[in-house]
Coordinates of C-alpha atoms in Angstrom, one line a residue:
Chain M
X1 CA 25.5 53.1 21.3
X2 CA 27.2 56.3 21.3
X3 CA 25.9 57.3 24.8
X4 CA 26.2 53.9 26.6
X5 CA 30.1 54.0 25.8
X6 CA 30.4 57.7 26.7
X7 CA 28.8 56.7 29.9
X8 CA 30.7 53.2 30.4
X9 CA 33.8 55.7 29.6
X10 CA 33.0 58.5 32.3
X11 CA 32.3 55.5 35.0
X12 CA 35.9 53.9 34.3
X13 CA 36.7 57.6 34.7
X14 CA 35.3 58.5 37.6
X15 CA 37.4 55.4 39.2
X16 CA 40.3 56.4 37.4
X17 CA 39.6 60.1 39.1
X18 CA 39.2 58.7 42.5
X19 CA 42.4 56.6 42.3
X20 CA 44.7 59.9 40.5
X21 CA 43.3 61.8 43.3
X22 CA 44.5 59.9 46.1
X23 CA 48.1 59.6 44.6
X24 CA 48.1 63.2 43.9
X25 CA 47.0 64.0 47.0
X26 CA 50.1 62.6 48.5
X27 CA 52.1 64.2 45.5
X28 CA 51.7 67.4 45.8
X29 CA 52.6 67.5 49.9
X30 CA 55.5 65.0 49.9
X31 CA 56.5 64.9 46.3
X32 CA 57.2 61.5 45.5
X33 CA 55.2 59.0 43.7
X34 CA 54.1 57.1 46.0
X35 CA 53.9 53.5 44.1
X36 CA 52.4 51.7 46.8
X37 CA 48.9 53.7 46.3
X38 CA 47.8 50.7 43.9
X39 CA 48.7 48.1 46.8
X40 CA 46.4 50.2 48.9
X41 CA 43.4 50.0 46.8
X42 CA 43.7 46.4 46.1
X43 CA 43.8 46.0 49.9
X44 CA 40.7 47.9 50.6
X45 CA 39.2 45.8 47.5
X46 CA 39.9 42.5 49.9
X47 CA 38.2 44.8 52.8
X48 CA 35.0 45.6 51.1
X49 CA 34.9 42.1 49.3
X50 CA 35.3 40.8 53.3
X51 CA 32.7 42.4 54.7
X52 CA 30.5 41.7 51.7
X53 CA 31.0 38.0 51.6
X54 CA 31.6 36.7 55.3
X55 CA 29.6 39.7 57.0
X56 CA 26.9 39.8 54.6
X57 CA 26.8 43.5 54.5
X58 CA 24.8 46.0 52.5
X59 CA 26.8 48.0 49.6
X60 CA 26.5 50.8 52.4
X61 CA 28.3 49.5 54.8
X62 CA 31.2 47.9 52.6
X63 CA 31.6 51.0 51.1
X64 CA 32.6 52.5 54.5
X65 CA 34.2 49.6 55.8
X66 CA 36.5 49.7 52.7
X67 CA 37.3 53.4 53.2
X68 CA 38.2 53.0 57.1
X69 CA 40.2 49.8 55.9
X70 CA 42.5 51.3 53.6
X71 CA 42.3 54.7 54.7
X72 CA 44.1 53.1 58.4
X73 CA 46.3 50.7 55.8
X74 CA 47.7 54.2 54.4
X75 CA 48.1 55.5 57.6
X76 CA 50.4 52.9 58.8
X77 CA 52.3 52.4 55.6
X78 CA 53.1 56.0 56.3
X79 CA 54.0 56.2 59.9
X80 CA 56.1 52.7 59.1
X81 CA 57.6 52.7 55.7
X82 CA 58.3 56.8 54.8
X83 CA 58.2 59.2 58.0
X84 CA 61.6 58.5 59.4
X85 CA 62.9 59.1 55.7
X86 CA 60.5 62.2 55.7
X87 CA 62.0 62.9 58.9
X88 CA 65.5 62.7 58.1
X89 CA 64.9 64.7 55.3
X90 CA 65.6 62.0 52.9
X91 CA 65.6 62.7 49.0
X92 CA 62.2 62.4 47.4
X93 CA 63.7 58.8 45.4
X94 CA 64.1 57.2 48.6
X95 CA 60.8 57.5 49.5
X96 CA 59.9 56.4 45.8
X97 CA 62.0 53.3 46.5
X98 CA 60.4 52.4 49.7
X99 CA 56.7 53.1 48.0
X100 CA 57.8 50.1 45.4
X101 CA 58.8 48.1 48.1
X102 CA 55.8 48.8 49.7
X103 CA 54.0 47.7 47.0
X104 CA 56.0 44.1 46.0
X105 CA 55.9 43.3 50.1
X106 CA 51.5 44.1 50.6
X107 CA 51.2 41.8 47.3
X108 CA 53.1 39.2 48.4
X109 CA 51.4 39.0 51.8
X110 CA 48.1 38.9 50.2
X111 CA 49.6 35.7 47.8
X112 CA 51.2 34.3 50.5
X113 CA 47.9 34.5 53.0
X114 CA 45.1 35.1 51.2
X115 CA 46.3 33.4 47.6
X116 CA 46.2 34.2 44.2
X117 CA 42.5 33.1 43.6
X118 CA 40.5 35.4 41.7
X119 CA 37.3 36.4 43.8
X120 CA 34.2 38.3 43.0
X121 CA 31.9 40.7 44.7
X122 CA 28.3 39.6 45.2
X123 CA 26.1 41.1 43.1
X124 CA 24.7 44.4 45.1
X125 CA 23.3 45.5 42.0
X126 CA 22.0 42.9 40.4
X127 CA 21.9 43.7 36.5
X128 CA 19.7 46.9 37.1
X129 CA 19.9 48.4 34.1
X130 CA 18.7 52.5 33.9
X131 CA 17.4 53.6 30.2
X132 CA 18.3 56.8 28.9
X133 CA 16.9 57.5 26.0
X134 CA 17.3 55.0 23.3
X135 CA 20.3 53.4 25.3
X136 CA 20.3 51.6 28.2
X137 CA 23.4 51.9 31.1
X138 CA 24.1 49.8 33.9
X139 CA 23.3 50.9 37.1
X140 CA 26.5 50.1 38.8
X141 CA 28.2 52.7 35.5
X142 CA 25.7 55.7 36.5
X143 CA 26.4 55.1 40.2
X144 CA 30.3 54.6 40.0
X145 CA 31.0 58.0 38.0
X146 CA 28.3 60.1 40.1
X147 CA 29.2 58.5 43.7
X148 CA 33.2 59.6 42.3
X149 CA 32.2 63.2 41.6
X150 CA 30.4 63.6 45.0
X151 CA 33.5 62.4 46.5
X152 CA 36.1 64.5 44.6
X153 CA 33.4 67.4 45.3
X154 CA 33.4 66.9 49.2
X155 CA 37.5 66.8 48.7
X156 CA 37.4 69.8 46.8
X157 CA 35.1 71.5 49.8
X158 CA 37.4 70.0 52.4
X159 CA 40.4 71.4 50.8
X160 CA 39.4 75.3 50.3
X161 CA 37.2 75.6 53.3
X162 CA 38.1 73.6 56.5
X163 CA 41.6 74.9 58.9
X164 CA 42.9 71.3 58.1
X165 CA 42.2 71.7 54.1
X166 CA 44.0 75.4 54.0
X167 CA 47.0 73.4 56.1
X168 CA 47.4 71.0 53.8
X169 CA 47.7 73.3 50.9
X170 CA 50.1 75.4 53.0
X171 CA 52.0 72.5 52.8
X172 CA 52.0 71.8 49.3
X173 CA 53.3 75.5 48.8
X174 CA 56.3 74.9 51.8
X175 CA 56.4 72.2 54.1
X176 CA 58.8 73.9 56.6
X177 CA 56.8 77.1 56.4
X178 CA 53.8 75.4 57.1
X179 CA 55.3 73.8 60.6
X180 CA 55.8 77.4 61.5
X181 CA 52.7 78.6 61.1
X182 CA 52.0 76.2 64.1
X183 CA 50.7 72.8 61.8
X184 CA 51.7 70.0 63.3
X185 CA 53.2 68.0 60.4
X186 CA 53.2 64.2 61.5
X187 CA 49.0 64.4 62.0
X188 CA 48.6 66.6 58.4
X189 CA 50.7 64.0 56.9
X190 CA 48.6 61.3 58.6
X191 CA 45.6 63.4 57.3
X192 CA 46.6 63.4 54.2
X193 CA 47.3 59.5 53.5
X194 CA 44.0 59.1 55.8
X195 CA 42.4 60.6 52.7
X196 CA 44.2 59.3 49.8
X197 CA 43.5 55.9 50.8
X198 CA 39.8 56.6 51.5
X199 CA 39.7 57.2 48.2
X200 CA 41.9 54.3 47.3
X201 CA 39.3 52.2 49.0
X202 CA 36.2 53.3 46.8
X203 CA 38.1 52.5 44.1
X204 CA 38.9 49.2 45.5
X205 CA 35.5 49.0 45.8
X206 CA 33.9 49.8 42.1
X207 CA 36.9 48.4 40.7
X208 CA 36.2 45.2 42.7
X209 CA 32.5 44.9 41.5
X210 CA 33.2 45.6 38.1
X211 CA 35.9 43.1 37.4
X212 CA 37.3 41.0 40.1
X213 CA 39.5 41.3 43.4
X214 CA 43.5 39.4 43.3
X215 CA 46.6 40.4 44.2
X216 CA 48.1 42.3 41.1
X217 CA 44.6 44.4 40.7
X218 CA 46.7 47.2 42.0
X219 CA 48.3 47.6 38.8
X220 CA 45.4 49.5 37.0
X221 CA 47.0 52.4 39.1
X222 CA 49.0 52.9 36.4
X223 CA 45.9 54.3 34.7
X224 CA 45.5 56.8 37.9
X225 CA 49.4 58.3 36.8
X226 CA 48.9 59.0 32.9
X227 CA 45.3 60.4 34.6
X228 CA 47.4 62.3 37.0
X229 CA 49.9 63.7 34.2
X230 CA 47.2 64.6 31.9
X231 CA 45.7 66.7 34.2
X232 CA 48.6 68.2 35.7
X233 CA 50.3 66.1 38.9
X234 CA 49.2 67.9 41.8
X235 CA 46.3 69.0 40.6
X236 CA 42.8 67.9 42.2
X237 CA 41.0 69.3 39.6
X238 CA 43.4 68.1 37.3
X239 CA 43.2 64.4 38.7
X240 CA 39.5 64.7 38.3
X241 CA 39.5 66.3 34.3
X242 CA 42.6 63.3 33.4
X243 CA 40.7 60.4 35.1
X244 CA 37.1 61.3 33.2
X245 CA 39.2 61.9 29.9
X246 CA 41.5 58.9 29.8
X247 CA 38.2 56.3 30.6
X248 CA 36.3 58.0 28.1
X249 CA 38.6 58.2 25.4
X250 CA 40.1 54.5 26.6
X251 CA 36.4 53.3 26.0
X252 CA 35.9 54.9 22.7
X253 CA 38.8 53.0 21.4
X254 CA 38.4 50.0 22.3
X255 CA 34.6 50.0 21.0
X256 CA 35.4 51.6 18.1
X257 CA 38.8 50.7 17.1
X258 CA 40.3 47.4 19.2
X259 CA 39.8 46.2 22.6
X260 CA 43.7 45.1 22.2
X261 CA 44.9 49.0 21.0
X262 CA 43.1 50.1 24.3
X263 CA 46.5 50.2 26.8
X264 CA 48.7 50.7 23.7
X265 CA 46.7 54.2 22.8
X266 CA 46.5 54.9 26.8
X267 CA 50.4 55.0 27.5
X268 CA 51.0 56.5 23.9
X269 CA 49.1 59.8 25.5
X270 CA 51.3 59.9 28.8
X271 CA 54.1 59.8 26.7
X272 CA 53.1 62.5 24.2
X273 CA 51.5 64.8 27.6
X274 CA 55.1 64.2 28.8
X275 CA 56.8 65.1 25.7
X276 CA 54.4 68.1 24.5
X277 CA 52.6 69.4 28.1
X278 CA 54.2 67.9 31.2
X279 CA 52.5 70.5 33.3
X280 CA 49.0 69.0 32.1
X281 CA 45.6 70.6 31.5
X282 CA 46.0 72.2 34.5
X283 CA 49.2 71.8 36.5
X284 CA 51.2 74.6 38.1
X285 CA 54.6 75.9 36.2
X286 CA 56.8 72.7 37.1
X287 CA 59.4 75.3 38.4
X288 CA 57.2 76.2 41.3
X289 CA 57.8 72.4 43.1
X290 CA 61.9 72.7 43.5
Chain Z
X1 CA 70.0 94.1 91.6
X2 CA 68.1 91.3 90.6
X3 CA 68.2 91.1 86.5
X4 CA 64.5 89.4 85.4
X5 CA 65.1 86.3 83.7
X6 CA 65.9 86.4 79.9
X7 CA 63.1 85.5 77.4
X8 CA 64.9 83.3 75.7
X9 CA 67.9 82.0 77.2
X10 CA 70.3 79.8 75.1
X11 CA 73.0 77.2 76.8
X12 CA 76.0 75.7 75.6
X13 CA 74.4 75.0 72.0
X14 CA 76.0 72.6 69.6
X15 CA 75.2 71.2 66.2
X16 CA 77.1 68.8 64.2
X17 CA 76.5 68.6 60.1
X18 CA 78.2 65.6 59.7
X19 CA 82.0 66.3 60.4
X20 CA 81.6 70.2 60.8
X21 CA 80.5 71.6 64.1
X22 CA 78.2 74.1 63.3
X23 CA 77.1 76.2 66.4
X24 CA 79.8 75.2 69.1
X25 CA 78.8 75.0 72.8
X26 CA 76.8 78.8 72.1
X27 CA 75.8 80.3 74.8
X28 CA 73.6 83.7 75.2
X29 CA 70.6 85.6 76.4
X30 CA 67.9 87.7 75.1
X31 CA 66.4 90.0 77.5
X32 CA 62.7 90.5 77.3
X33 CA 61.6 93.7 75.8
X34 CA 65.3 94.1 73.8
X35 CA 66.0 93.8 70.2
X36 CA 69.2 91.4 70.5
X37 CA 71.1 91.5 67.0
X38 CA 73.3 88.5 66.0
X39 CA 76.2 89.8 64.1
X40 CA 78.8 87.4 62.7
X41 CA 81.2 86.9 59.3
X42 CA 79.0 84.7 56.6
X43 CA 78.7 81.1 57.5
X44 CA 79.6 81.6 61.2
X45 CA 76.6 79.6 61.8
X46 CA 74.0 82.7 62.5
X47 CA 70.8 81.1 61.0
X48 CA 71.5 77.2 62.3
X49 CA 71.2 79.1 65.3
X50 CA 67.5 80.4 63.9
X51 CA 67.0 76.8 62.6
X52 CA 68.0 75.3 66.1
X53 CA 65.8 78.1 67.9
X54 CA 63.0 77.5 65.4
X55 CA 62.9 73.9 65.7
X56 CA 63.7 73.4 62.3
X57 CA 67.0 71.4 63.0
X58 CA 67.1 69.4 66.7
X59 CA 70.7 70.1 68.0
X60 CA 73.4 67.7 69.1
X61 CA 73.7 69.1 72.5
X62 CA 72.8 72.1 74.7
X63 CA 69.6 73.3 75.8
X64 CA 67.2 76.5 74.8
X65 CA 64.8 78.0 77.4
X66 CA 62.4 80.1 76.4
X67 CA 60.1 81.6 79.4
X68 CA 62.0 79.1 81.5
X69 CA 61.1 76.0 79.5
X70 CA 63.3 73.9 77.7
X71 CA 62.6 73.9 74.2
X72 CA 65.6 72.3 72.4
X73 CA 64.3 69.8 70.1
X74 CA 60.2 70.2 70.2
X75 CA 58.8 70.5 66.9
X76 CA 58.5 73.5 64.8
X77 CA 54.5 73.8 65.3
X78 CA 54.9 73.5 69.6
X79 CA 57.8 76.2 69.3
X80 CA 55.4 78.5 67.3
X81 CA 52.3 78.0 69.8
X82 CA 54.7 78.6 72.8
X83 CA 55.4 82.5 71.5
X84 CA 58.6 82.4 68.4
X85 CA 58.1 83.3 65.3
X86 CA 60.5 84.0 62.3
X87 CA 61.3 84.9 58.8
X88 CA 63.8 83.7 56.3
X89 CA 66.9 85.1 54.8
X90 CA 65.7 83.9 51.3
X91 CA 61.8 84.8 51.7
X92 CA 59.7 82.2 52.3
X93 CA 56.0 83.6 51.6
X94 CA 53.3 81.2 50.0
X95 CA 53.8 82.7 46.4
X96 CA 50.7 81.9 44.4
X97 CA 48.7 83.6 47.5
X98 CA 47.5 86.5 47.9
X99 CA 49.0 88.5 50.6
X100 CA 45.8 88.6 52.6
X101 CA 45.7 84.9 52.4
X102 CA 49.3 84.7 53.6
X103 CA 48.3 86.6 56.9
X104 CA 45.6 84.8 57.1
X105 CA 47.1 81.2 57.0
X106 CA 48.5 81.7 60.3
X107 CA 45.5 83.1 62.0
X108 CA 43.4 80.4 60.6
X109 CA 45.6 77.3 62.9
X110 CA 45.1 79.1 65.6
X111 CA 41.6 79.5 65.5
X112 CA 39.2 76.0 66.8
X113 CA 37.3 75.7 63.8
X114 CA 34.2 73.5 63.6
X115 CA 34.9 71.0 60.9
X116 CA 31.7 70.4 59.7
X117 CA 30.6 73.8 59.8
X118 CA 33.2 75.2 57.8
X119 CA 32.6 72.4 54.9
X120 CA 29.3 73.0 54.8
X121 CA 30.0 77.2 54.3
X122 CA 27.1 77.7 57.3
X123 CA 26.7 81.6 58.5
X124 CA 28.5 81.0 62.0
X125 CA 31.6 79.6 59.8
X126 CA 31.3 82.9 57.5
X127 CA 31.4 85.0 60.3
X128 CA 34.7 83.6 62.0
X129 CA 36.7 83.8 58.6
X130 CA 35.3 88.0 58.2
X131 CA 36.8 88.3 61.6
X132 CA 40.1 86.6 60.7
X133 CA 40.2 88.3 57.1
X134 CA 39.6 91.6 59.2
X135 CA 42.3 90.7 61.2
X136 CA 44.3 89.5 58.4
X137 CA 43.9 93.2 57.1
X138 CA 44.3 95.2 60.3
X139 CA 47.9 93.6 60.3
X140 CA 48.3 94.1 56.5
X141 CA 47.5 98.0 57.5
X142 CA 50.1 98.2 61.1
X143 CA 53.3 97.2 58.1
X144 CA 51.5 99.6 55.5
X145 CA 50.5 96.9 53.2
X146 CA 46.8 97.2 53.3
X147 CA 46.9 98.7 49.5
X148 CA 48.4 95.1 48.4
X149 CA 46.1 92.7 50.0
X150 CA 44.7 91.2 46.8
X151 CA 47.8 91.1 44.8
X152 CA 49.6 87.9 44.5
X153 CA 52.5 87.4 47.3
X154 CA 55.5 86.8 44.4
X155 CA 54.7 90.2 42.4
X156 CA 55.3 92.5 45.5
X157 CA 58.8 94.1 45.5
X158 CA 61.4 92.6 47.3
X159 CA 61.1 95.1 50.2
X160 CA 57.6 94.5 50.4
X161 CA 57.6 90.9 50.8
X162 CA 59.8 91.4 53.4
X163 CA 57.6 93.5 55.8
X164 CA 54.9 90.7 54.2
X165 CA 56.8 88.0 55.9
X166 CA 56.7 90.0 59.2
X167 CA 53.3 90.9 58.9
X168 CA 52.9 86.7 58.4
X169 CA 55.1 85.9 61.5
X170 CA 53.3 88.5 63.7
X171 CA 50.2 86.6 62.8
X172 CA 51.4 83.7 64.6
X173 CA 50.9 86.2 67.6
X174 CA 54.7 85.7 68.9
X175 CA 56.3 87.3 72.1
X176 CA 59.9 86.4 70.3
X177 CA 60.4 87.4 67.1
X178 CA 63.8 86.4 65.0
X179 CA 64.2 88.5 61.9
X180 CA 67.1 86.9 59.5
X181 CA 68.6 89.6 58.0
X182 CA 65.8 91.9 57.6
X183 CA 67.6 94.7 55.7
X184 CA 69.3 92.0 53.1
X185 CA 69.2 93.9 49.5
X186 CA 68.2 97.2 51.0
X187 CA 69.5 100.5 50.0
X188 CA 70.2 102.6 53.2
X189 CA 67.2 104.6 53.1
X190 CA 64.9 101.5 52.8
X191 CA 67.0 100.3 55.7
X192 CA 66.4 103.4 57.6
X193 CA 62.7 102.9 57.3
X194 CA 63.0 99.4 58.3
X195 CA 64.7 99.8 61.4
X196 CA 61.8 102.6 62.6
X197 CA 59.6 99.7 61.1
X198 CA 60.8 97.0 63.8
X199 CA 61.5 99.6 66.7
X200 CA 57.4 100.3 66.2
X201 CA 57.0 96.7 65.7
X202 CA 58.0 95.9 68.7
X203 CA 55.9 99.1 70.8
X204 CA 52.9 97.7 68.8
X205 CA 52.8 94.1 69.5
X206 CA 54.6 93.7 73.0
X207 CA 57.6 91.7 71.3
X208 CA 60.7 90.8 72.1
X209 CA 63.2 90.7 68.7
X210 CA 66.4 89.1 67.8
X211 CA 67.6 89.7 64.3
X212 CA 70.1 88.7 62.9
X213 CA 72.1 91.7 60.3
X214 CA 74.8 92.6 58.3
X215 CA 74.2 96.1 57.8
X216 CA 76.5 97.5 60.7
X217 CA 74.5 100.8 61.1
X218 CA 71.2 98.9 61.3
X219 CA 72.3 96.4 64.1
X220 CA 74.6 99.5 66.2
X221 CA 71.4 101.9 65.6
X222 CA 68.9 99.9 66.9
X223 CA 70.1 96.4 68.7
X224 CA 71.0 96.4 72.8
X225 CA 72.6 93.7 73.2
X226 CA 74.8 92.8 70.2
X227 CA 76.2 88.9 70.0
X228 CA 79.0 88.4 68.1
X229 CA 79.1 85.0 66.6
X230 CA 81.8 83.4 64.7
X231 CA 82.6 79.7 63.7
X232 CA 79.7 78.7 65.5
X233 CA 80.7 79.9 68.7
X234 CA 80.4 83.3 70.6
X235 CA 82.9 86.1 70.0
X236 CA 81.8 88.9 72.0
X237 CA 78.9 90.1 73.3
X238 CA 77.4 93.9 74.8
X239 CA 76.4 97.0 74.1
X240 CA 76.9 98.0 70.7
X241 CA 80.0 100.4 71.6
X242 CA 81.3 97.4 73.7
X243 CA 81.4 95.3 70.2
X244 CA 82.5 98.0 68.0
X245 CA 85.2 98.2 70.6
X246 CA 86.4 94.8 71.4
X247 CA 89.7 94.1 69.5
X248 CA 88.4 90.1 68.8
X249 CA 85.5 91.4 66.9
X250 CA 87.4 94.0 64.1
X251 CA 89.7 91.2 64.1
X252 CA 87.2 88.3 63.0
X253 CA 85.5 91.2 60.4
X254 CA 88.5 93.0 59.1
X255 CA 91.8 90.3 59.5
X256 CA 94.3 91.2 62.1
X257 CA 96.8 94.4 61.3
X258 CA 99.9 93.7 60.2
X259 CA 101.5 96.1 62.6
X260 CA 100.4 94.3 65.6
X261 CA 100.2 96.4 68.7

């Protein structure tokens, strides 16, 4: 029992991880929290569930049609809705105010076109069950959390290694500075929400097969920002430790203690992180993002 | 005669904040090879002039030709692949880095990478980031900071992180080079050494340098021509002794004499 929640906890994790890494991503270049993340992920959730039902596809396939879905619907939510405020210059709220308007307007479209029906995946993995030990773990579980930490692995590789990955972290440090060392911004920027919503689209994805696709299933990215904060905002490694705590400990309690005490004990953490650590596990001094 | 063109080659520049004209119709030329200083009373608009340059801010009218070719308005990145370069009045270094990793920051955009190769950490990849590190530290060793490579930008001293910042724009491999105010917080030795520092600067890497300065013996010591700027628009300009002895220029630093002459 004990190791069939801890691993129904890290698989919520690992979602959670991929979901806080995306909007931290995008944190820690622009510096705004950009609310319409969760829009995005419930948009690549109608992608994959597309492919899957009226295409037929293999979990393959829907997997990377969902990340080229939402990773374009980031992409033009960008270049449409934030880079003339970017341009401009525009305080970091603005851009907050346009990512909630962002968000309101793409769930709205999908109620007013698609409808407010609830919709689920086929099943691509039947009810395979893998035993370990003396418990026994659903397939989908094992291959959500280790399919997240590949992902956040190859993000980790892309960042310290590649000439695009060392501009992007340029930019965290100094946006300006980093258009003078000859990056062009518009395309990192483009990069950067190219990526975020590639990982918005797995977790449209896993969240998609494990409950349900509809409009508001965006909302769960709430669960991505106390993930974010308890790790440390801006931090990928901190995105990845948060996520893989919160579904863990989120699962614990509501096997243990009460389904119902599940979001109450979730929100009570961000608020005591906030109160007690703000930085997170393992954010940067908040002085150094002025 | 025929004077060569000027590198850089400014025209009628103006920039509006709102309801304040910045930089007002501006107008001057740095001649390739020089080190042009930019002298003006504080907030006569010397670095919107960097920002404008720099691409930083797009100005309200006027044009900027560097080499011949308009610049005025391109983004920051196309300016600093055409050949400028700068630091900041405030320093502007990537503070958690190391100072190796500053210098190399720069070199790394401007090398073609292969994506893949670099993810996957193969031996080619290796071998192109020892070269750039090497380069990183040959440039570390022409400012004399090879002994700080490792250590964290932010814990250098303050005089240090300035020649870091240099060391970071000539990484960019610029033939312009705009220094804003280079000797700020310098005793007048440290300045001394500075100003052999960007006379050798310029020997070393073929570039041309306009700083701007408010140390007086710094800018008349080292800078042919001098620009005088003041509300935004241009004062004076010549050879040091030519400033030092047009009557507009002690006016605008000192007030006007109550004798009157």
């Amino acid at each position: 029992m004990f190791l069939q929640t801890l691993i129904t906890g890290l698989s919520i994790g690992g979602i959670y991880a991929l979901m806080a890494v995306g909007y931290s991503l995008v944190f820690s270049v622009l510096n705004f929290s950009n609310f319409a993340h969760g829009a995005v992920i419930m948009l690549g959730a109608y992608v994959g569930l597309a492919l899957a039902t009226k295409l037929s596809l293999g979990f393959g396939l829907v997997l990377a049609g969902s990340i080229a879905g939402a990773g374009i619907i980031a992409v033009l939510n960008e270049r449409l809705a934030y880079s003339s405020l970017r341009r401009r210059k525009a305080p970091s709220l603005y851009l907050m105010i346009s990512a909630m308007g962002c968000a309101v307007f793409l769930e709205n479209l999908v109620y007013a076109t698609i409808g407010s029906r609830f919709y689920a995946f086929p099943e691509f993995f039947g009810r395979q069950i893998v035993t370990l030990g003396e418990s026994s773990v659903s397939l989908l579980d094992v291959g959500a959390f280790v399919f997240a930490l590949a992902a956040i692995l190859g993000l980790h590789l892309f960042i310290s290694r590649t000439r695009t990955g060392i501009a992007i972290r340029a930019g965290v440090s100094d946006m300006t500075m980093c258009s003078l060392m000859g990056v062009d911004l518009d395309r990192l920027i483009s990069i950067v929400f190219l990526l975020a919503g590639g990982f918005a689209g797995v977790a449209g994805v896993f969240l998609g097969i494990k409950y349900l696709v509809y409009p508001t299933m965006g909302w769960v990215t709430n669960k991505a920002y106390i993930a974010a904060v308890i790790g440390g905002l801006g931090s990928l490694p901190g995105a990845l430790a948060g996520g893989l705590i919160l579904g863990v400990v989120e699962t614990f309690v509501s096997v243990y203690i009460s389904s119902v005490m599940r979001d109450v004990f979730s929100f009570t953490l961000l608020i005591a992180f906030l109160v007690l650590r703000p930085n997170g596990l393992l954010g940067r001094d908040s002085e150094e993002k002025v | 005669m025929t004077t060569p063109t000027p590198l850089l080659s400014v025209r009628g520049l103006t920039r509006d904040f709102g309801g304040i004209r910045a930089v007002d119709s501006f107008s001057f030329d740095v001649p390739e090879g020089s080190i042009t200083g930019i002298i003006g009373p504080n907030g006569a608009g010397k670095t919107t002039v960097f920002n404008l340059i720099t691409g930083v801010y797009r100005p309200t009218a006027g044009d900027i030709l560097f080499k011949g070719e308009p610049i005025g308005g391109h983004r920051p990145d196309r300016i600093v692949r055409a050949g400028i370069a700068r630091t900041f009045q405030n320093i502007r270094l990537f503070n958690r880095r190391s100072c190796l990793e500053n210098v190399l920051t720069p070199l790394l955009q401007r090398e073609k990478s292969n994506f893949f190769a670099a993810l996957a950490g193969t031996p080619s990849a290796r071998r192109t980031e020892r070269s750039l590190r090497e380069k990183a530290f040959d440039l570390l060793t022409s400012l004399g900071l090879d002994a700080f490579a490792p250590l964290q930008a932010n814990t250098l001293p303050y005089g240090l992180q300035r020649k870091l910042e240099i060391a970071r724009a000539l990484a960019t491999n610029p033939s312009l080079l705009l220094l804003d105010e280079p000797a700020a917080g310098m005793n007048p030795e440290e300045t001394r050494s500075l100003a052999r520092l960007i006379a050798e600067v310029r020997e070393k890497f073929n570039v041309t340098i306009l700083l701007i300065e408010h140390h007086m013996d710094l800018v008349m010591n080292i800078c042919s021509p001098v620009i005088v700027i003041n509300f935004g628009a241009l004062l004076a300009e010549g050879t040091p002794d030519e400033v030092r002895a047009n009557p507009d220029v002690v006016a605008a630093y000192l007030g006007k004499g109550r004798k009157g002459k």
